[in-house]
PDB file of C-alpha atoms in Angstrom:
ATOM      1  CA  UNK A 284      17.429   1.618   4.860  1.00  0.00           C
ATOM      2  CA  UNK A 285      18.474  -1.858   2.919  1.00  0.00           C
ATOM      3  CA  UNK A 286      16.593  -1.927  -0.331  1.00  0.00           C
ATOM      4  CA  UNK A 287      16.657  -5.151  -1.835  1.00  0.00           C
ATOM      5  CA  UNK A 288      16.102  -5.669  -5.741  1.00  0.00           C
ATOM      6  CA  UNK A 289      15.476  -8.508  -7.522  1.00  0.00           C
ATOM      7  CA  UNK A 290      15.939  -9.598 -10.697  1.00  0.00           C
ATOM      8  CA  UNK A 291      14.885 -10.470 -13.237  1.00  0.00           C
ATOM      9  CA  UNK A 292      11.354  -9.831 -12.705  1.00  0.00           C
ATOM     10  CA  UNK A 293       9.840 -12.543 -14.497  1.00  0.00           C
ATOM     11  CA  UNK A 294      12.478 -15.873 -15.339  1.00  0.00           C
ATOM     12  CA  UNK A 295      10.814 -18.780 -17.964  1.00  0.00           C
ATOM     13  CA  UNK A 296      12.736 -21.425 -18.448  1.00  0.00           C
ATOM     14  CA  UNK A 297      12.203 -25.374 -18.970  1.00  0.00           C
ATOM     15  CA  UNK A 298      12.146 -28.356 -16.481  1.00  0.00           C
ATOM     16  CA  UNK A 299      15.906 -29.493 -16.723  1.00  0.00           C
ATOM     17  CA  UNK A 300      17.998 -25.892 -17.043  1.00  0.00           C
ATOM     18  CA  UNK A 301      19.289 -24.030 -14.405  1.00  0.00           C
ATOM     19  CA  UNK A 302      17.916 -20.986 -12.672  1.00  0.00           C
ATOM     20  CA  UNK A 303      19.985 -17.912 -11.355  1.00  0.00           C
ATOM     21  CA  UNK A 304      17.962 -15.619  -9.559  1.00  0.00           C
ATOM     22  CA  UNK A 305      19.948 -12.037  -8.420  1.00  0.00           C
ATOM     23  CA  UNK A 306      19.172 -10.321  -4.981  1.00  0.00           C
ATOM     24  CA  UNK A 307      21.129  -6.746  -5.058  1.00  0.00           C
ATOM     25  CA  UNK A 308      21.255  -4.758  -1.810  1.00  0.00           C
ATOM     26  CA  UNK A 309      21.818  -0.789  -1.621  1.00  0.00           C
ATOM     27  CA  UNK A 310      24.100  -1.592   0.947  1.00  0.00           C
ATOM     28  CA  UNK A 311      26.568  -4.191   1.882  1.00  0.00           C
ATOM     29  CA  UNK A 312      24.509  -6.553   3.864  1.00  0.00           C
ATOM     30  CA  UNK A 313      26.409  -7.557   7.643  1.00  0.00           C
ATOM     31  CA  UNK A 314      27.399 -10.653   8.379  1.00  0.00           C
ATOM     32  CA  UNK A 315      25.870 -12.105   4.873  1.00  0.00           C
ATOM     33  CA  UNK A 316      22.387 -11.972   6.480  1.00  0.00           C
ATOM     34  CA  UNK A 317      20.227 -12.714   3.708  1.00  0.00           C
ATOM     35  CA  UNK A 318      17.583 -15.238   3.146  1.00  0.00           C
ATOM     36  CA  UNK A 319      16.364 -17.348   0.019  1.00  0.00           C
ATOM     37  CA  UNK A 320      11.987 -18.052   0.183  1.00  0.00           C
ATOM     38  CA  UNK A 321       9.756 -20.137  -2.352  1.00  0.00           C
ATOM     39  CA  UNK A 322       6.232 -19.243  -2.706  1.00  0.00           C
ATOM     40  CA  UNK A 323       3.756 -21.191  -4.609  1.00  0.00           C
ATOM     41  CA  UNK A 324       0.173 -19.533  -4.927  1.00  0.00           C
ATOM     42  CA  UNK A 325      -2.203 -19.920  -1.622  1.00  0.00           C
ATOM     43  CA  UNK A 326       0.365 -20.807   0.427  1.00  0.00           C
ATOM     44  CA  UNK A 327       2.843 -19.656   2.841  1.00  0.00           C
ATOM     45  CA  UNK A 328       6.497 -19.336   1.919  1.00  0.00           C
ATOM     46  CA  UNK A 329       8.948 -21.659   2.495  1.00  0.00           C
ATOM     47  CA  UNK A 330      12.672 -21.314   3.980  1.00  0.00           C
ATOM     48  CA  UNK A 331      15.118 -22.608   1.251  1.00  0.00           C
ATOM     49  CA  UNK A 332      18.687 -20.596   2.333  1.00  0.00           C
ATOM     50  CA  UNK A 333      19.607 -18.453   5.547  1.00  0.00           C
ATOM     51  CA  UNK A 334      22.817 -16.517   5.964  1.00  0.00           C
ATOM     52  CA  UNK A 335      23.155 -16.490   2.344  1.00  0.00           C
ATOM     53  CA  UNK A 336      24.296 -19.867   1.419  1.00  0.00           C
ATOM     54  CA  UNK A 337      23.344 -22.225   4.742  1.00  0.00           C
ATOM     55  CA  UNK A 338      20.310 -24.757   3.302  1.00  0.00           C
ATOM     56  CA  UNK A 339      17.128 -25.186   5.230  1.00  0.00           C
ATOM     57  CA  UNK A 340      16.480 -28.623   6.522  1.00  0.00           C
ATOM     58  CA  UNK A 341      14.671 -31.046   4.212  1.00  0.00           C
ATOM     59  CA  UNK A 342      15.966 -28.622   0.884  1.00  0.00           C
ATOM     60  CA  UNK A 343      17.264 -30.063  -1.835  1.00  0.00           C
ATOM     61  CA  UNK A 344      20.453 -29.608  -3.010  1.00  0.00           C
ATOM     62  CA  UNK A 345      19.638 -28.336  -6.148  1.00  0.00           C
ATOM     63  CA  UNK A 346      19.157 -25.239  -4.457  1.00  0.00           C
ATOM     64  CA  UNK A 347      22.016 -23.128  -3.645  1.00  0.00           C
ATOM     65  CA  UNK A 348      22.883 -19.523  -2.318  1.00  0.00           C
ATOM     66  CA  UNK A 349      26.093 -17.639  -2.593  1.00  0.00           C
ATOM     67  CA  UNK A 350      27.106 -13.833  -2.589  1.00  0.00           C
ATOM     68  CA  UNK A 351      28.447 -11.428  -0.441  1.00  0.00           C
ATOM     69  CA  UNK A 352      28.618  -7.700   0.272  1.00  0.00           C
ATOM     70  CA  UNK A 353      25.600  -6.162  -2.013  1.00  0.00           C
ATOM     71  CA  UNK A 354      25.178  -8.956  -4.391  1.00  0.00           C
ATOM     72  CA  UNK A 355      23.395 -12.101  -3.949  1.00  0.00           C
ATOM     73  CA  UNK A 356      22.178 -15.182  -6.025  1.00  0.00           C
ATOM     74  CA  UNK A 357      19.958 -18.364  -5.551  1.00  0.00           C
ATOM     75  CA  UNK A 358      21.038 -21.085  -8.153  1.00  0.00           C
ATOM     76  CA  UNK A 359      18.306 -23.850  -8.701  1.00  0.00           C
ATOM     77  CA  UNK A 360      19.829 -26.625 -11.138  1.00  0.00           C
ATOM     78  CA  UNK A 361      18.059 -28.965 -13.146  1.00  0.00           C
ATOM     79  CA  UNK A 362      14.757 -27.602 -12.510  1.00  0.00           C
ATOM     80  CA  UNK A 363      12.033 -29.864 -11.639  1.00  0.00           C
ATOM     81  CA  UNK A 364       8.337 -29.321 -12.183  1.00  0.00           C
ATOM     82  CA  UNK A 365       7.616 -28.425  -8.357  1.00  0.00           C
ATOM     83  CA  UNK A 366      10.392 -25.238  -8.279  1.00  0.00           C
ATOM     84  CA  UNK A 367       8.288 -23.252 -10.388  1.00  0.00           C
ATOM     85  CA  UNK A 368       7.091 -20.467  -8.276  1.00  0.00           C
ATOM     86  CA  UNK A 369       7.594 -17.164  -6.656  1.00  0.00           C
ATOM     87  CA  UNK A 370      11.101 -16.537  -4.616  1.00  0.00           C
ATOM     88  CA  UNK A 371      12.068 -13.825  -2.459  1.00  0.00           C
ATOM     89  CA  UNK A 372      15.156 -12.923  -0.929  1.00  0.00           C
ATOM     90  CA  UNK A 373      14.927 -11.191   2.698  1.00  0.00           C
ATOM     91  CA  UNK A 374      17.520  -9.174   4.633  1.00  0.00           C
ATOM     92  CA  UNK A 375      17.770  -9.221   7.961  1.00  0.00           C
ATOM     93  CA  UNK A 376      19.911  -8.150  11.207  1.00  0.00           C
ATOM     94  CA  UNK A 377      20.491  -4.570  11.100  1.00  0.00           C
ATOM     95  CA  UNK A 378      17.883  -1.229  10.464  1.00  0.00           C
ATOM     96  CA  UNK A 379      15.256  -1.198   9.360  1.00  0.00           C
ATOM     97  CA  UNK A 380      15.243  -4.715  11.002  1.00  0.00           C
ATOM     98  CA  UNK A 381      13.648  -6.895   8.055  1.00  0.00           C
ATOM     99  CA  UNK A 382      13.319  -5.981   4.045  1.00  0.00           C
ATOM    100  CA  UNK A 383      12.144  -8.595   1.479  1.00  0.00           C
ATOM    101  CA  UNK A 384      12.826  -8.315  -2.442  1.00  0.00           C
ATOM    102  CA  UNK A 385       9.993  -7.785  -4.617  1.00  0.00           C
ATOM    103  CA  UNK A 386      10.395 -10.794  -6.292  1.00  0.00           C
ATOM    104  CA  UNK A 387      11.227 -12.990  -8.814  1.00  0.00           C
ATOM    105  CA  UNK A 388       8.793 -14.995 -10.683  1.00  0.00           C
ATOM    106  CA  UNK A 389       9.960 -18.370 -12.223  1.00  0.00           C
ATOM    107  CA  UNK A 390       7.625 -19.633 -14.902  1.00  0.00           C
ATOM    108  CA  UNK A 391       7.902 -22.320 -17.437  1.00  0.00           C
ATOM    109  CA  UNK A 392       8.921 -21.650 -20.630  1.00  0.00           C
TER     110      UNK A 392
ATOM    111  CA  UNK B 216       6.428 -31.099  14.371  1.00  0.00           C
ATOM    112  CA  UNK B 217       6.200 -27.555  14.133  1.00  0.00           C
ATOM    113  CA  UNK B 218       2.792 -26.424  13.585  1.00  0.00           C
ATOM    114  CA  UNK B 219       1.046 -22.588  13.189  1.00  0.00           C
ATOM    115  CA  UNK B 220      -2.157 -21.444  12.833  1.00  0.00           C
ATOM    116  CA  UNK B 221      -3.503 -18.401  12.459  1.00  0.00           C
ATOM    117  CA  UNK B 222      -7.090 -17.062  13.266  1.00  0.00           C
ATOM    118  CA  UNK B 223      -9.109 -13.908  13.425  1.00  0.00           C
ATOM    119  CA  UNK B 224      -9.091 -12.767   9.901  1.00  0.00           C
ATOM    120  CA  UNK B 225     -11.777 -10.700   8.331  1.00  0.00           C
ATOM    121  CA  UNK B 226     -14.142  -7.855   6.550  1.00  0.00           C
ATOM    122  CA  UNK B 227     -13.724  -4.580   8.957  1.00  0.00           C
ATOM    123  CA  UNK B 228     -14.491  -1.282   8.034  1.00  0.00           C
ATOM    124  CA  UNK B 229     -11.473   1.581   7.850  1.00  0.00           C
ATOM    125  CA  UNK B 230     -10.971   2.925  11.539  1.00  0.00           C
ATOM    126  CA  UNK B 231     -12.448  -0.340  12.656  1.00  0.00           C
ATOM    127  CA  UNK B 232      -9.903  -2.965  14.713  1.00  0.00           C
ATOM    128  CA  UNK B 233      -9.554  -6.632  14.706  1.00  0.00           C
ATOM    129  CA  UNK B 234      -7.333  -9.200  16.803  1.00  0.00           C
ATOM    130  CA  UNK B 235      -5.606 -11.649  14.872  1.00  0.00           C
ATOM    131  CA  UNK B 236      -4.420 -15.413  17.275  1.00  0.00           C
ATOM    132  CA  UNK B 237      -1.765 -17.577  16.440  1.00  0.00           C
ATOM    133  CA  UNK B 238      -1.439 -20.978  18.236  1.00  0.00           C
ATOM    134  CA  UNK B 239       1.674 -22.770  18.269  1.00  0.00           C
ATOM    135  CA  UNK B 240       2.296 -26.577  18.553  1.00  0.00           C
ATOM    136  CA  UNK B 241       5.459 -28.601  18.345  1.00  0.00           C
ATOM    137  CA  UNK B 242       8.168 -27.041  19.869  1.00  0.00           C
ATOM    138  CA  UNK B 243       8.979 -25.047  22.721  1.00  0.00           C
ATOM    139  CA  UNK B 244       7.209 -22.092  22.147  1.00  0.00           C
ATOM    140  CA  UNK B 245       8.870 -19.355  25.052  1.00  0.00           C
ATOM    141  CA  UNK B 246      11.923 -20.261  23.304  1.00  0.00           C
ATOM    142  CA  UNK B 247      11.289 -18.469  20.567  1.00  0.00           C
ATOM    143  CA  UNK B 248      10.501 -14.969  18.820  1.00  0.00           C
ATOM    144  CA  UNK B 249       7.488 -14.808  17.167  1.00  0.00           C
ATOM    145  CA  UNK B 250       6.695 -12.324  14.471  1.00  0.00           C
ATOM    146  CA  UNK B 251       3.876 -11.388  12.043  1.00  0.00           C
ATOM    147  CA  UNK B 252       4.655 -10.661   8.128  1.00  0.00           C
ATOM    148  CA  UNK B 253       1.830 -10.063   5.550  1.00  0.00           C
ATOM    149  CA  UNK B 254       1.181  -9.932   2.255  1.00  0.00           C
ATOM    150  CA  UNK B 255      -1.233  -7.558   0.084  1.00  0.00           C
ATOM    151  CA  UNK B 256      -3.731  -9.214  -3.028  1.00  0.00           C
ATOM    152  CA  UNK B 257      -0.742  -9.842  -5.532  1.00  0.00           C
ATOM    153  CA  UNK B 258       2.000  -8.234  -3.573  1.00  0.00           C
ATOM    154  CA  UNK B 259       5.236  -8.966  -1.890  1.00  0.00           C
ATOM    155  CA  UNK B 260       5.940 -10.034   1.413  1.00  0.00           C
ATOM    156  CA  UNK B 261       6.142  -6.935   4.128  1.00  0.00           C
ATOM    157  CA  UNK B 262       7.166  -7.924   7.870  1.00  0.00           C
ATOM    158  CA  UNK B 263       5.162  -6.237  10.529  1.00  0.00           C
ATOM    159  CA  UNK B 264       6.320  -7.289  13.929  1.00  0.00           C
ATOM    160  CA  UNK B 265       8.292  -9.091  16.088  1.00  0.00           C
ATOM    161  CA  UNK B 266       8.095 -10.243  19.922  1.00  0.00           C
ATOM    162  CA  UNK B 267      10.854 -11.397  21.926  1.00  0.00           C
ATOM    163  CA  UNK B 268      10.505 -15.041  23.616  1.00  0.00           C
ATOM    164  CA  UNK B 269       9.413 -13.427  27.009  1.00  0.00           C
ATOM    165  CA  UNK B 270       7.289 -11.070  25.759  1.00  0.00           C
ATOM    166  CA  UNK B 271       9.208  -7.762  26.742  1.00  0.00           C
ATOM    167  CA  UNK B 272      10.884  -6.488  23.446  1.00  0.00           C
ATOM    168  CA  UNK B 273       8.280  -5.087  20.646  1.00  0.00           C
ATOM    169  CA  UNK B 274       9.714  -4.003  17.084  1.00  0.00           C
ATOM    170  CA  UNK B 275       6.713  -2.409  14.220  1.00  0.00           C
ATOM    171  CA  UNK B 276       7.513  -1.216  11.180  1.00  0.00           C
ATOM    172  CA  UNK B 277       6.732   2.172  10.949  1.00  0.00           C
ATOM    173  CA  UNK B 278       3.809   1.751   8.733  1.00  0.00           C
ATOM    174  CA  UNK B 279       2.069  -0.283  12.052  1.00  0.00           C
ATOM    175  CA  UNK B 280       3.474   1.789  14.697  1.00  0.00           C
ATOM    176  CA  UNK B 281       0.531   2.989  17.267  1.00  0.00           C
ATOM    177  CA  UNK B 282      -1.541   1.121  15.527  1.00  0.00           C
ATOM    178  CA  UNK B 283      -1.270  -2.555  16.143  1.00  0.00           C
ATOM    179  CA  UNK B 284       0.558  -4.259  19.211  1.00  0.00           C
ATOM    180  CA  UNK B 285       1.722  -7.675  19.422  1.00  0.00           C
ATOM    181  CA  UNK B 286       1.773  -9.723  22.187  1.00  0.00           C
ATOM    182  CA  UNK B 287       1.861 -13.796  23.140  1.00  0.00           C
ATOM    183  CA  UNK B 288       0.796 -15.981  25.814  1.00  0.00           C
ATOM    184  CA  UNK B 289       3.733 -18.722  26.859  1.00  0.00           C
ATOM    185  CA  UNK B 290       1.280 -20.882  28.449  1.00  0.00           C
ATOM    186  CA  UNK B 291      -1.222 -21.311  25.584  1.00  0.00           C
ATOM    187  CA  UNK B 292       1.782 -21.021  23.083  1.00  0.00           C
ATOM    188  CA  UNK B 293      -0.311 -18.089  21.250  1.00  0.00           C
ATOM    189  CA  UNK B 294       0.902 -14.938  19.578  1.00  0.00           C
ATOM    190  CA  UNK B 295      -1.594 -11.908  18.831  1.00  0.00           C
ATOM    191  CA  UNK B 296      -1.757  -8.868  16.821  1.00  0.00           C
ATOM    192  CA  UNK B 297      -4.207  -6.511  17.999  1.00  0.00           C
ATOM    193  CA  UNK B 298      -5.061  -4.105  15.254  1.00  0.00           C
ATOM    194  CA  UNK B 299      -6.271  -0.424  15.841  1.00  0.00           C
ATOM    195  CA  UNK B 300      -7.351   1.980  13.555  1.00  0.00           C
ATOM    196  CA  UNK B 301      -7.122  -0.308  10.366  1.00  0.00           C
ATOM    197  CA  UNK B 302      -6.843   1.393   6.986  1.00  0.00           C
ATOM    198  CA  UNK B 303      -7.738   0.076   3.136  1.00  0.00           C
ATOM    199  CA  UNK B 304      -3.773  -0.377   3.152  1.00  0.00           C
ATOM    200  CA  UNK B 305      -3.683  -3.178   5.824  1.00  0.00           C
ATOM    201  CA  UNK B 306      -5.647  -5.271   3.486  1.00  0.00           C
ATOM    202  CA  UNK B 307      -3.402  -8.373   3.358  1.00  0.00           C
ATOM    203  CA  UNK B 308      -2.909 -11.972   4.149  1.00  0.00           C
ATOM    204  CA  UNK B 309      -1.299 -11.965   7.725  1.00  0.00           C
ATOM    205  CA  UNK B 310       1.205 -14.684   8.441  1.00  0.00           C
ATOM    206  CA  UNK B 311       2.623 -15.810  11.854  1.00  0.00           C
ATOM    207  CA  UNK B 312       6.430 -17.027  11.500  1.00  0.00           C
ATOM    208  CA  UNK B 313       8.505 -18.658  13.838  1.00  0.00           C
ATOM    209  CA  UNK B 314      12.541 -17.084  14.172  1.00  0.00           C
ATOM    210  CA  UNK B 315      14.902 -19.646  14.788  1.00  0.00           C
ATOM    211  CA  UNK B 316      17.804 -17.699  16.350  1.00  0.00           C
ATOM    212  CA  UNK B 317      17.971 -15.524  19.192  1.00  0.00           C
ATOM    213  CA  UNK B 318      18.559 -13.333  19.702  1.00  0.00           C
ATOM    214  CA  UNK B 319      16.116 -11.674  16.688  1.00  0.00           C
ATOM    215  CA  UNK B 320      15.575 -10.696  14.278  1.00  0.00           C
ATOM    216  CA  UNK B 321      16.388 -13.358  11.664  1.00  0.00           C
ATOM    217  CA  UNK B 322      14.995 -15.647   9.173  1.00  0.00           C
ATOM    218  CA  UNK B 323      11.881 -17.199   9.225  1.00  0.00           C
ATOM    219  CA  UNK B 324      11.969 -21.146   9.884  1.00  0.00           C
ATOM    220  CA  UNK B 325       8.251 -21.577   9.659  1.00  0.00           C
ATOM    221  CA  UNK B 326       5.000 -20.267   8.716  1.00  0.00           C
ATOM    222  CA  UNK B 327       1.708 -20.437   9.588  1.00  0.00           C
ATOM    223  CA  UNK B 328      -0.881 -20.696   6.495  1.00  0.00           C
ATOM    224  CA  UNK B 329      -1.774 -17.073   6.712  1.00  0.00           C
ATOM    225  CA  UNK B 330      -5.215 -15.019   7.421  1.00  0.00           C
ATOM    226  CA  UNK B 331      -6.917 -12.665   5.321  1.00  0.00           C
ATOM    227  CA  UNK B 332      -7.948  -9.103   6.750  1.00  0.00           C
ATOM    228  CA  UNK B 333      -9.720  -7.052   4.247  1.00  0.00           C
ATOM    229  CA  UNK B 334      -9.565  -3.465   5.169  1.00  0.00           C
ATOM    230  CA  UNK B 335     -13.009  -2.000   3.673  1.00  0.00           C
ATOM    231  CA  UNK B 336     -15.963   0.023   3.556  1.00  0.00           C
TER     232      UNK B 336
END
């Protein structure tokens, strides 16, 4: 079983720096199939990367995804106001089927 | 656009069972697997389920397994969970997501806005 871990747990930072968020895997993760989500409280989450570093339609390009193997990262520069939130990264393609991180929590400093 | 929303949510007692609707709009729903992902009070995400676009392939985790079946209708572009034998651990926000690649299991393109089940004596 792929165990994803995220860190850190908690990220504060200020409107205007950059955000690196980590994703490790327990084992190398095929074909780079890992996905980025944002989650803002009461609602659903929202698609921001897929297959590690593909955007989502409509996301800005602030947001990027790169890694490969075990080790994973979502960059979000020049934070705006909006991108504070929740994100999880999510593996997918191989068993058992679908894992998500626990998540990181981006907060403002 | 692409549109789902989920109904059935609610306050059952711990053996009890529940059915939980998802209805589609916006794009070609037999197209597409459909799964179900939830979320406990404060907790991370945890998928559930997945259906293939015809309806023939079923994948549970194993925490659902015997206990809940999915299933859809193509012609009222609506996915179900039927849940059996619910326990205080089901307690969650259920979400309906749409995967964009077949064949799945992938990513998750779109959401619906989630309902609550609350598992409880």
């Amino acid at each position: 079983e792929i165990v994803l871990t995220q860190s850190p747990g908690t990220l504060s930072l200020s409107p205007g720096e950059r955000a690196t968020l980590s994703c490790g895997a327990s084992q190398s993760v095929r074909s780079n199939y890992l996905a980025w989500y944002q989650q803002k409280p009461g609602l659903a989450p929202r698609l921001l990367i897929y297959d590690a570093s593909s955007r989502a339609t409509g996301i800005p390009d602030r947001f990027s995804g790169s890694g490969s193997g075990t080790d994973f990262t979502l960059t979000i520069n020049r934070l705006e106001p909006e991108d504070f939130a929740v994100y999880y990264c999510q593996h997918y393609g191989s068993s058992p089927l679908i894992t998500f991180g626990q998540g990181t929590r981006l907060e403002v400093k | 656009q692409v549109h789902l929303v989920e109904s059935g949510g609610g306050v059952v007692q711990p053996g009890g069972s529940l059915r939980l609707s998802c209805a589609a709009s916006g794009f070609s729903f037999s197209r597409y697997a459909m799964h179900w992902v939830r979320q406990a009070p404060g907790k991370g995400l945890e998928w559930v389920a997945v259906l293939s676009p015809a309806g023939d392939i079923r994948i549970y985790t194993d925490s659902v397994e015997g206990r809940f079946t999915i299933s859809r209708d193509n012609s009222e572009k609506t996915v179900f969970l039927q849940m059996k034998n619910l326990k205080p651990d089901d307690t969650a926000v259920y979400y309906c997501a749409r995967d964009p690649i077949a064949p799945a299991p992938d990513y998750f393109d779109f959401w619906g806005q989630g309902t609550l089940v609350t598992v409880s004596s």
